[in-house]
Short mmCIF file of C-alpha atoms in Angstrom, two decimals:
data_model
loop_
_atom_site.label_atom_id
_atom_site.label_comp_id
_atom_site.label_asym_id
_atom_site.label_seq_id
_atom_site.Cartn_x
_atom_site.Cartn_y
_atom_site.Cartn_z
CA UNK A 60 78.23 104.92 107.41
CA UNK A 61 78.20 101.12 107.21
CA UNK A 62 81.68 100.54 108.07
CA UNK A 63 81.46 102.65 111.21
CA UNK A 64 78.15 100.92 112.35
CA UNK A 65 80.17 97.61 111.88
CA UNK A 66 83.12 99.03 114.15
CA UNK A 67 80.67 99.70 116.77
CA UNK A 68 78.56 96.59 116.69
CA UNK A 69 82.03 94.59 116.76
CA UNK A 70 82.88 96.27 120.05
CA UNK A 71 79.54 95.13 121.44
CA UNK A 72 80.20 91.61 119.96
CA UNK A 73 83.41 91.09 121.69
CA UNK A 74 82.22 92.39 125.04
CA UNK A 75 79.16 89.79 124.65
CA UNK A 76 81.56 86.82 123.91
CA UNK A 77 84.28 87.76 126.08
CA UNK A 78 81.58 87.28 128.97
CA UNK A 79 80.47 83.77 127.72
CA UNK A 80 82.26 82.44 124.62
CA UNK A 81 85.99 81.94 125.64
CA UNK A 82 84.87 80.83 129.16
CA UNK A 83 82.28 78.36 128.10
CA UNK A 84 82.68 74.53 127.69
CA UNK A 85 83.42 73.47 124.20
CA UNK A 86 80.79 71.48 122.28
CA UNK A 87 81.18 67.52 123.48
CA UNK A 88 81.61 66.41 119.95
CA UNK A 89 84.66 68.88 119.10
CA UNK A 90 87.82 68.20 119.84
CA UNK A 91 89.63 71.26 121.34
CA UNK A 92 93.08 72.52 120.20
CA UNK A 93 95.35 72.49 123.35
CA UNK A 94 97.46 75.38 122.35
CA UNK A 95 97.48 78.12 119.73
CA UNK A 96 99.17 77.21 116.54
CA UNK A 97 102.53 78.78 115.77
CA UNK A 98 103.63 80.55 112.52
CA UNK A 99 105.50 78.61 110.22
CA UNK A 100 109.52 79.34 110.56
CA UNK A 101 110.36 82.34 108.11
CA UNK A 102 113.99 83.43 107.74
CA UNK A 103 113.62 87.33 107.81
CA UNK A 104 114.25 90.07 110.58
CA UNK A 105 112.07 92.87 110.21
CA UNK A 106 113.85 96.40 110.75
CA UNK A 107 113.51 98.50 113.88
CA UNK A 108 110.45 100.67 113.46
CA UNK A 109 110.97 104.43 114.96
CA UNK A 110 107.92 105.99 113.28
CA UNK A 111 104.56 107.12 114.60
CA UNK A 112 102.59 104.74 116.56
CA UNK A 113 99.27 103.06 115.66
CA UNK A 114 97.46 105.45 118.09
CA UNK A 115 99.00 108.67 116.80
CA UNK A 116 98.31 107.26 113.12
CA UNK A 117 94.76 106.65 113.89
CA UNK A 118 94.24 110.13 115.48
CA UNK A 119 95.86 111.80 112.52
CA UNK A 120 93.68 109.63 110.22
CA UNK A 121 90.46 110.71 111.91
CA UNK A 122 91.77 114.43 111.77
CA UNK A 123 92.94 115.06 108.14
CA UNK A 124 91.56 111.97 106.29
CA UNK A 125 88.06 111.50 104.76
CA UNK A 126 85.56 109.95 107.58
CA UNK A 127 84.67 107.51 104.86
CA UNK A 128 88.01 105.81 105.46
CA UNK A 129 87.62 102.67 107.48
CA UNK A 130 89.88 100.44 109.18
CA UNK A 131 89.61 96.53 110.02
CA UNK A 132 89.84 95.62 113.87
CA UNK A 133 88.87 97.13 117.21
CA UNK A 134 92.52 98.03 117.62
CA UNK A 135 93.81 98.72 114.00
CA UNK A 136 97.13 96.95 112.93
CA UNK A 137 100.01 99.49 112.26
CA UNK A 138 101.59 97.49 109.40
CA UNK A 139 105.15 98.79 108.94
CA UNK A 140 107.02 95.98 106.79
CA UNK A 141 106.22 93.26 104.39
CA UNK A 142 108.00 90.16 103.15
CA UNK A 143 106.60 87.81 100.77
CA UNK A 144 103.43 86.29 102.42
CA UNK A 145 104.28 87.94 105.81
CA UNK A 146 103.55 91.42 107.43
CA UNK A 147 104.82 92.99 110.52
CA UNK A 148 103.65 95.42 112.91
CA UNK A 149 105.39 98.39 114.84
CA UNK A 150 106.21 95.93 117.59
CA UNK A 151 107.72 93.42 115.23
CA UNK A 152 104.93 90.71 115.33
CA UNK A 153 104.63 88.76 112.33
CA UNK A 154 101.42 88.21 110.60
CA UNK A 155 100.16 85.65 107.98
CA UNK A 156 98.90 87.86 105.22
CA UNK A 157 95.77 85.73 103.88
CA UNK A 158 94.06 88.73 102.21
CA UNK A 159 96.43 91.11 100.59
CA UNK A 160 96.81 88.74 97.64
CA UNK A 161 93.57 90.14 96.33
CA UNK A 162 94.06 93.60 97.63
CA UNK A 163 97.34 94.15 95.46
CA UNK A 164 99.86 91.57 95.86
CA UNK A 165 100.31 88.50 93.82
CA UNK A 166 104.04 87.81 93.70
CA UNK A 167 104.46 88.50 97.74
CA UNK A 168 105.37 91.53 99.45
CA UNK A 169 108.49 93.48 98.40
CA UNK A 170 109.43 90.61 95.91
CA UNK A 171 113.06 91.24 94.88
CA UNK A 172 112.61 90.88 91.17
CA UNK A 173 109.61 93.39 91.14
CA UNK A 174 111.33 95.74 93.54
CA UNK A 175 114.58 95.85 91.65
CA UNK A 176 112.66 96.37 88.33
CA UNK A 177 110.60 99.29 89.60
CA UNK A 178 113.99 100.88 91.42
CA UNK A 179 116.00 100.33 88.24
CA UNK A 180 113.43 102.28 86.29
CA UNK A 181 113.06 104.95 88.67
CA UNK A 182 116.51 105.85 88.67
CA UNK A 183 116.32 106.07 85.06
CA UNK A 184 112.54 107.76 84.09
CA UNK A 185 109.78 107.82 86.44
CA UNK A 186 107.32 109.40 83.90
CA UNK A 187 107.13 110.37 80.25
CA UNK A 188 103.67 110.91 78.42
CA UNK A 189 102.84 108.39 75.92
CA UNK A 190 102.94 111.03 73.13
CA UNK A 191 106.88 109.95 73.33
CA UNK A 192 107.85 106.46 72.97
CA UNK A 193 109.10 104.11 75.74
CA UNK A 194 110.13 100.69 75.50
CA UNK A 195 108.45 99.59 78.90
CA UNK A 196 104.71 100.08 78.02
CA UNK A 197 104.98 98.18 74.73
CA UNK A 198 106.95 95.21 76.19
CA UNK A 199 104.32 95.08 78.81
CA UNK A 200 101.43 95.31 76.64
CA UNK A 201 102.90 92.59 74.50
CA UNK A 202 103.60 90.24 77.18
CA UNK A 203 100.01 90.94 78.38
CA UNK A 204 98.27 90.47 75.06
CA UNK A 205 100.18 87.19 74.96
CA UNK A 206 98.36 85.82 78.06
CA UNK A 207 95.07 86.49 76.36
CA UNK A 208 92.84 84.01 74.25
CA UNK A 209 91.15 84.49 71.01
CA UNK A 210 91.39 88.02 69.49
CA UNK A 211 92.07 90.13 72.74
CA UNK A 212 95.15 91.61 71.57
CA UNK A 213 94.63 95.54 72.24
CA UNK A 214 95.51 96.82 75.53
CA UNK A 215 94.95 100.09 77.45
CA UNK A 216 96.43 100.79 80.62
CA UNK A 217 95.00 102.98 83.51
CA UNK A 218 95.62 103.36 87.10
CA UNK A 219 93.13 101.17 88.89
CA UNK A 220 90.25 98.59 88.37
CA UNK A 221 87.52 101.38 88.98
CA UNK A 222 89.31 103.34 85.98
CA UNK A 223 89.45 100.11 83.99
CA UNK A 224 85.60 99.33 84.40
CA UNK A 225 84.81 102.83 83.67
CA UNK A 226 86.85 102.54 80.22
CA UNK A 227 84.97 99.11 79.58
CA UNK A 228 81.73 100.43 79.94
CA UNK A 229 82.48 103.56 77.67
CA UNK A 230 83.89 101.23 74.98
CA UNK A 231 80.57 98.97 75.38
CA UNK A 232 78.47 102.13 74.86
CA UNK A 233 80.16 103.63 72.02
CA UNK A 234 80.72 100.47 70.23
CA UNK A 235 77.15 99.03 70.56
CA UNK A 236 75.44 102.58 70.04
CA UNK A 237 73.28 101.56 73.20
CA UNK A 238 73.27 102.99 76.83
CA UNK A 239 72.16 100.06 78.86
CA UNK A 240 74.45 98.48 80.91
CA UNK A 241 73.55 94.95 82.87
CA UNK A 242 75.51 93.86 85.86
CA UNK A 243 74.85 91.29 88.68
CA UNK A 244 73.39 91.82 92.13
CA UNK A 245 75.82 91.29 94.93
CA UNK A 246 78.77 92.72 92.55
CA UNK A 247 81.62 95.17 92.99
CA UNK A 248 83.05 97.08 90.03
CA UNK A 249 84.70 100.20 91.75
CA UNK A 250 84.29 103.39 93.70
CA UNK A 251 83.63 106.07 91.08
CA UNK A 252 80.26 107.47 89.99
CA UNK A 253 79.79 105.18 87.07
CA UNK A 254 81.16 101.96 88.65
CA UNK A 255 79.31 102.53 91.80
CA UNK A 256 75.94 102.07 89.58
CA UNK A 257 77.25 98.73 88.35
CA UNK A 258 77.78 97.67 91.80
CA UNK A 259 74.66 96.14 93.52
CA UNK A 260 76.02 95.73 97.19
CA UNK A 261 73.73 98.28 99.08
CA UNK A 262 76.58 99.01 101.44
CA UNK A 263 78.51 100.43 98.67
CA UNK A 264 75.97 101.88 96.45
CA UNK A 265 75.12 105.70 96.94
CA UNK A 266 71.63 106.92 96.27
CA UNK A 267 72.12 108.89 93.36
CA UNK A 268 70.73 108.38 90.05
CA UNK A 269 72.79 106.05 87.76
CA UNK A 270 70.70 105.91 84.52
CA UNK A 271 70.60 102.98 82.18
CA UNK A 272 72.04 100.48 84.82
CA UNK A 273 70.01 97.37 85.15
CA UNK A 274 70.79 94.24 88.14
CA UNK A 275 69.86 90.83 87.34
CA UNK A 276 69.65 87.93 89.87
CA UNK A 277 73.06 86.71 91.07
CA UNK A 278 73.98 82.97 89.98
CA UNK A 279 75.11 82.24 93.45
CA UNK A 280 75.06 78.49 93.97
CA UNK A 281 74.79 78.62 97.75
CA UNK A 282 72.57 81.51 98.42
CA UNK A 283 70.81 82.12 94.93
CA UNK A 284 67.19 81.65 94.36
CA UNK A 285 67.89 78.87 91.76
CA UNK A 286 70.78 77.35 93.60
CA UNK A 287 73.27 75.98 90.76
CA UNK A 288 70.53 76.07 88.13
CA UNK A 289 72.21 78.52 85.66
CA UNK A 290 69.60 78.00 83.11
CA UNK A 291 67.06 79.55 85.60
CA UNK A 292 69.25 82.49 86.01
CA UNK A 293 69.82 83.02 82.22
CA UNK A 294 65.95 83.05 81.50
CA UNK A 295 65.65 85.83 84.09
CA UNK A 296 68.31 87.78 82.48
CA UNK A 297 66.73 87.27 79.18
CA UNK A 298 63.30 88.04 80.49
CA UNK A 299 64.93 91.47 81.87
CA UNK A 300 66.28 92.31 78.49
CA UNK A 301 63.20 91.46 76.20
CA UNK A 302 60.80 93.39 78.78
CA UNK A 303 62.85 95.96 80.43
CA UNK A 304 65.68 97.08 77.98
CA UNK A 305 64.77 95.70 74.54
CA UNK A 306 67.19 96.67 71.90
CA UNK A 307 68.96 99.08 74.45
CA UNK A 308 71.59 96.84 75.54
CA UNK A 309 75.35 98.14 75.50
CA UNK A 310 77.13 95.57 77.59
CA UNK A 311 77.20 93.07 80.44
CA UNK A 312 79.43 92.97 83.05
CA UNK A 313 80.55 90.37 85.66
CA UNK A 314 83.08 89.03 87.89
CA UNK A 315 83.63 85.28 87.29
CA UNK A 316 84.29 85.00 91.06
CA UNK A 317 82.86 87.68 93.17
CA UNK A 318 85.13 89.27 95.49
CA UNK A 319 83.61 91.81 97.84
CA UNK A 320 80.66 89.74 97.41
CA UNK A 321 81.73 87.02 99.27
CA UNK A 322 84.26 84.60 97.17
CA UNK A 323 81.22 83.80 94.99
CA UNK A 324 81.76 81.76 91.79
CA UNK A 325 78.91 81.87 89.54
CA UNK A 326 76.69 78.78 88.83
CA UNK A 327 78.52 76.48 86.26
CA UNK A 328 77.87 77.51 82.52
CA UNK A 329 76.03 80.81 83.39
CA UNK A 330 78.47 83.00 81.67
CA UNK A 331 78.48 80.97 78.51
CA UNK A 332 74.65 81.25 77.93
CA UNK A 333 74.40 84.67 79.23
CA UNK A 334 77.09 85.89 76.98
CA UNK A 335 74.98 84.52 73.93
CA UNK A 336 71.72 86.18 75.32
CA UNK A 337 73.86 89.57 75.60
CA UNK A 338 75.30 89.32 72.14
CA UNK A 339 72.22 88.63 70.53
CA UNK A 340 70.77 91.63 72.24
CA UNK A 341 73.40 93.72 70.64
CA UNK A 342 75.74 94.24 73.59
CA UNK A 343 79.28 93.07 74.74
CA UNK A 344 80.69 91.15 77.18
CA UNK A 345 82.77 92.40 80.05
CA UNK A 346 84.83 89.88 82.30
CA UNK A 347 86.06 91.87 85.48
CA UNK A 348 89.26 90.09 86.21
CA UNK A 349 90.47 92.52 88.85
CA UNK A 350 90.39 89.83 91.62
CA UNK A 351 90.45 86.49 89.76
CA UNK A 352 93.09 86.90 87.21
CA UNK A 353 96.71 85.89 86.68
CA UNK A 354 96.45 82.38 87.60
CA UNK A 355 95.17 82.78 91.21
CA UNK A 356 92.27 80.05 90.68
CA UNK A 357 94.96 77.32 89.82
CA UNK A 358 92.88 75.80 87.14
CA UNK A 359 93.09 78.47 84.61
CA UNK A 360 94.99 81.77 83.97
CA UNK A 361 91.83 83.89 83.92
CA UNK A 362 88.51 83.44 85.89
CA UNK A 363 86.39 83.69 82.78
CA UNK A 364 87.99 80.57 81.01
CA UNK A 365 86.58 78.39 84.09
CA UNK A 366 83.37 79.25 82.46
CA UNK A 367 84.37 78.19 79.00
CA UNK A 368 83.90 81.87 77.53
CA UNK A 369 85.99 84.52 75.68
CA UNK A 370 84.95 88.07 76.68
CA UNK A 371 84.95 90.88 74.35
CA UNK A 372 86.61 93.26 77.00
CA UNK A 373 88.45 92.13 79.88
CA UNK A 374 89.28 94.50 82.97
CA UNK A 375 92.34 93.85 85.38
CA UNK A 376 94.14 95.74 88.36
CA UNK A 377 95.14 94.81 91.75
CA UNK A 378 97.50 91.78 91.50
CA UNK A 379 98.54 93.21 88.06
CA UNK A 380 101.05 95.43 89.70
CA UNK A 381 101.72 93.59 93.12
CA UNK A 382 100.90 96.93 94.86
CA UNK A 383 101.62 99.50 92.25
CA UNK A 384 98.67 101.66 90.88
CA UNK A 385 98.16 99.80 87.77
CA UNK A 386 95.17 98.54 85.61
CA UNK A 387 94.43 97.55 82.30
CA UNK A 388 91.65 96.87 79.96
CA UNK A 389 92.21 94.23 76.97
CA UNK A 390 89.61 94.32 73.88
CA UNK A 391 89.58 93.42 70.36
CA UNK A 392 90.92 95.62 67.38
CA UNK A 393 87.37 95.77 66.31
CA UNK A 394 86.06 97.44 69.73
CA UNK A 395 89.46 99.51 70.11
CA UNK A 396 88.73 101.03 66.52
CA UNK A 397 85.78 103.04 68.04
CA UNK A 398 88.02 104.55 70.76
CA UNK A 399 90.21 105.98 67.94
CA UNK A 400 87.50 108.44 66.45
CA UNK A 401 88.00 110.66 69.76
CA UNK A 402 91.19 111.30 71.96
CA UNK A 403 91.53 108.67 74.59
CA UNK A 404 94.12 109.59 76.89
CA UNK A 405 95.64 108.78 80.32
CA UNK A 406 98.34 110.56 81.97
CA UNK A 407 99.96 108.19 83.95
CA UNK A 408 98.64 104.96 82.52
CA UNK A 409 101.47 102.66 81.41
CA UNK A 410 103.91 104.88 82.66
CA UNK A 411 107.59 103.64 82.62
CA UNK A 412 107.57 102.60 86.45
CA UNK A 413 104.40 100.80 86.58
CA UNK A 414 105.10 99.09 82.99
CA UNK A 415 108.48 97.93 84.28
CA UNK A 416 106.77 96.49 87.55
CA UNK A 417 103.98 95.10 85.70
CA UNK A 418 106.33 93.24 83.37
CA UNK A 419 108.26 91.82 86.19
CA UNK A 420 105.09 90.64 87.95
CA UNK A 421 104.18 88.49 84.98
CA UNK A 422 107.72 87.21 84.53
CA UNK A 423 107.74 86.28 88.23
CA UNK A 424 104.47 84.49 87.90
CA UNK A 425 105.57 82.37 84.96
CA UNK A 426 109.26 81.79 86.24
CA UNK A 427 107.93 80.62 89.78
CA UNK A 428 105.06 78.57 88.13
CA UNK A 429 102.52 80.46 90.58
CA UNK A 430 99.49 78.96 88.70
CA UNK A 431 100.40 75.41 89.25
CA UNK A 432 101.46 76.41 92.90
CA UNK A 433 97.88 77.90 93.64
CA UNK A 434 96.24 74.77 92.36
CA UNK A 435 98.40 72.69 94.43
CA UNK A 436 98.24 74.84 97.71
CA UNK A 437 94.60 75.78 97.13
CA UNK A 438 93.64 72.04 96.78
CA UNK A 439 95.30 71.12 99.98
CA UNK A 440 93.73 74.52 101.83
CA UNK A 441 90.31 73.51 100.41
CA UNK A 442 90.48 70.15 101.73
CA UNK A 443 91.51 71.28 105.03
CA UNK A 444 88.97 73.75 105.35
CA UNK A 445 86.00 71.30 104.18
CA UNK A 446 87.29 68.94 107.19
CA UNK A 447 86.77 71.88 109.35
CA UNK A 448 83.38 72.30 108.14
CA UNK A 449 82.62 68.64 109.24
CA UNK A 450 83.78 69.64 112.65
CA UNK A 451 81.73 72.94 113.26
CA UNK A 452 78.24 73.67 112.25
CA UNK A 453 79.32 77.24 112.26
CA UNK A 454 80.66 76.84 108.87
CA UNK A 455 77.94 76.99 106.30
CA UNK A 456 79.81 76.87 103.24
CA UNK A 457 83.40 76.63 101.89
CA UNK A 458 83.94 77.56 98.29
CA UNK A 459 86.62 78.62 95.83
CA UNK A 460 89.39 77.52 93.59
CA UNK A 461 93.04 77.79 94.04
CA UNK A 462 94.00 80.84 96.32
CA UNK A 463 90.64 82.52 95.92
CA UNK A 464 88.49 80.90 98.64
CA UNK A 465 85.70 81.93 100.69
CA UNK A 466 84.46 80.52 104.21
CA UNK A 467 80.66 81.40 104.85
CA UNK A 468 79.59 81.22 108.56
CA UNK A 469 75.87 80.73 109.70
CA UNK A 470 74.07 79.84 112.80
CA UNK A 471 71.91 77.59 111.14
CA UNK A 472 72.81 75.53 107.89
CA UNK A 473 69.21 74.79 106.99
CA UNK A 474 68.03 78.52 107.05
CA UNK A 475 71.57 79.70 106.13
CA UNK A 476 71.31 82.63 108.95
CA UNK A 477 74.39 84.87 108.63
CA UNK A 478 76.50 84.45 111.69
CA UNK A 479 77.45 88.00 112.04
CA UNK A 480 78.36 88.27 115.61
CA UNK A 481 80.25 85.21 115.41
CA UNK A 482 82.07 86.36 112.33
CA UNK A 483 83.22 89.63 114.10
CA UNK A 484 84.47 87.66 116.79
CA UNK A 485 86.59 85.20 115.06
CA UNK A 486 87.87 87.82 112.74
CA UNK A 487 89.47 89.84 115.83
CA UNK A 488 90.51 86.55 117.27
CA UNK A 489 92.37 85.40 114.03
CA UNK A 490 94.29 88.62 113.94
CA UNK A 491 95.51 88.38 117.71
CA UNK A 492 96.68 84.43 116.64
CA UNK A 493 98.47 86.04 113.57
CA UNK A 494 96.46 85.65 110.71
CA UNK A 495 94.88 88.40 108.63
CA UNK A 496 91.96 87.66 106.47
CA UNK A 497 89.28 89.40 104.66
CA UNK A 498 85.57 89.87 104.96
CA UNK A 499 82.91 90.17 102.59
CA UNK A 500 79.57 89.24 101.53
CA UNK A 501 76.21 91.11 101.58
CA UNK A 502 75.92 90.49 105.54
CA UNK A 503 79.79 90.66 106.20
CA UNK A 504 79.71 86.74 107.25
CA UNK A 505 82.40 85.30 104.90
CA UNK A 506 85.94 85.19 105.39
CA UNK A 507 87.89 85.92 102.00
CA UNK A 508 91.06 83.96 102.01
CA UNK A 509 93.22 85.41 98.94
CA UNK A 510 96.83 85.43 100.21
CA UNK A 511 100.01 86.36 97.96
CA UNK A 512 100.57 83.42 95.58
CA UNK A 513 103.81 82.36 97.36
CA UNK A 514 101.36 81.16 100.16
CA UNK A 515 102.66 77.50 100.97
CA UNK A 516 100.93 74.42 102.51
CA UNK A 517 102.43 75.13 105.88
CA UNK A 518 100.91 78.58 105.74
CA UNK A 519 97.50 76.93 104.83
CA UNK A 520 97.72 74.62 107.71
CA UNK A 521 98.62 77.24 110.17
CA UNK A 522 95.43 79.47 108.85
CA UNK A 523 93.24 76.15 109.39
CA UNK A 524 94.57 75.44 112.55
CA UNK A 525 93.98 79.12 113.88
CA UNK A 526 90.50 78.86 112.78
CA UNK A 527 90.18 75.55 114.49
CA UNK A 528 91.65 76.80 117.60
CA UNK A 529 89.52 79.97 117.56
CA UNK A 530 86.35 78.08 116.83
CA UNK A 531 87.05 75.37 119.58
CA UNK A 532 85.92 77.30 122.66
CA UNK A 533 82.94 78.73 120.99
#
């Protein structure tokens, strides 16, 4: 599979680089950092760890877990504790977590308000079916609906982003009476049979018939065939509908910021025109906010707001629960009504523990003004990364908003040749320096920087300094 082949290639890359890169003289026009950067001071002492070692865990994973389960790094990190924006391994080494914000954590690892809400609710009642009444689910739904614009007022709770997108696709088809779903290339919408069909990244998509799912050109300002010309991308979408699926469009789904695809922000104005085309064709518009929601972009609470649109259906997960298995779909009363014609039920969706935790997350984000914080720190981070780009030709593009940032590495800026080997090497080097980032993009050459939203300017400086130090010897 793809990730195992990546792991093998990384081994070869490290051998190649160890013999030439670290010992080679730096470029004459680049100043070399004299010493590795030091993590910002943080007042937390991790508890001693006496559990299985990383080697033992890896062996058991290989024996008892599915072979498709991949891991990062040549020597995987055994993470045993987390506190806010930091993680600790089995030996007590501290890492700056510049990635788990997009994986699950919005408020910070083990935020006391969220932990206390979950613990207190667990002591009272862990689960009850929604056939009975419970205050936690309605309080959470009311708070979440209050964050939505327009007539997006009806909430469905599920357990993951995949489930949320599956339900949204079902809603679109039932409401429109059509089957055809339209998605973007380079997108990622989940791991189920249905959402894998929406996903156009070849490394994730299984070769099985999906049926009535169509992909249109990705409006990527950096790599897209039309650059930032949203009108050209929308014309291709319209032509696809007119000649490929006339009168059969159920819905259109898009991330405003493609996450797995490499932190790609769609061309300005694309969604506004695309939504008009889809609605005219009889379909509904779905915004996948699984990675970009809850103020992460800084400028807006929801990613779709950066494009000046209001979707018909919004899906969300990951940071919504700060690590809890929680997702949600929010739609209009008109679309929700079609679901009442049949039984729609989710055993654990909106259970008391997850609802209590989700409400605590919303309260923390408001109380600690995390949207404003993300805008401030993100602006600082992007400024420093763009300065770093001026220093290293290896950096082809720095993009993003707030604390949703991508750094794309290329070996040739003109041709935008993906720097696959260099990315793999630097990925390992950053881990050794104490920084955990993500990787993404079709070619695996984009650093995905999406930390918990308590990430500070000092953390941003350490991250950029670590990148500078890692690149300085190349």
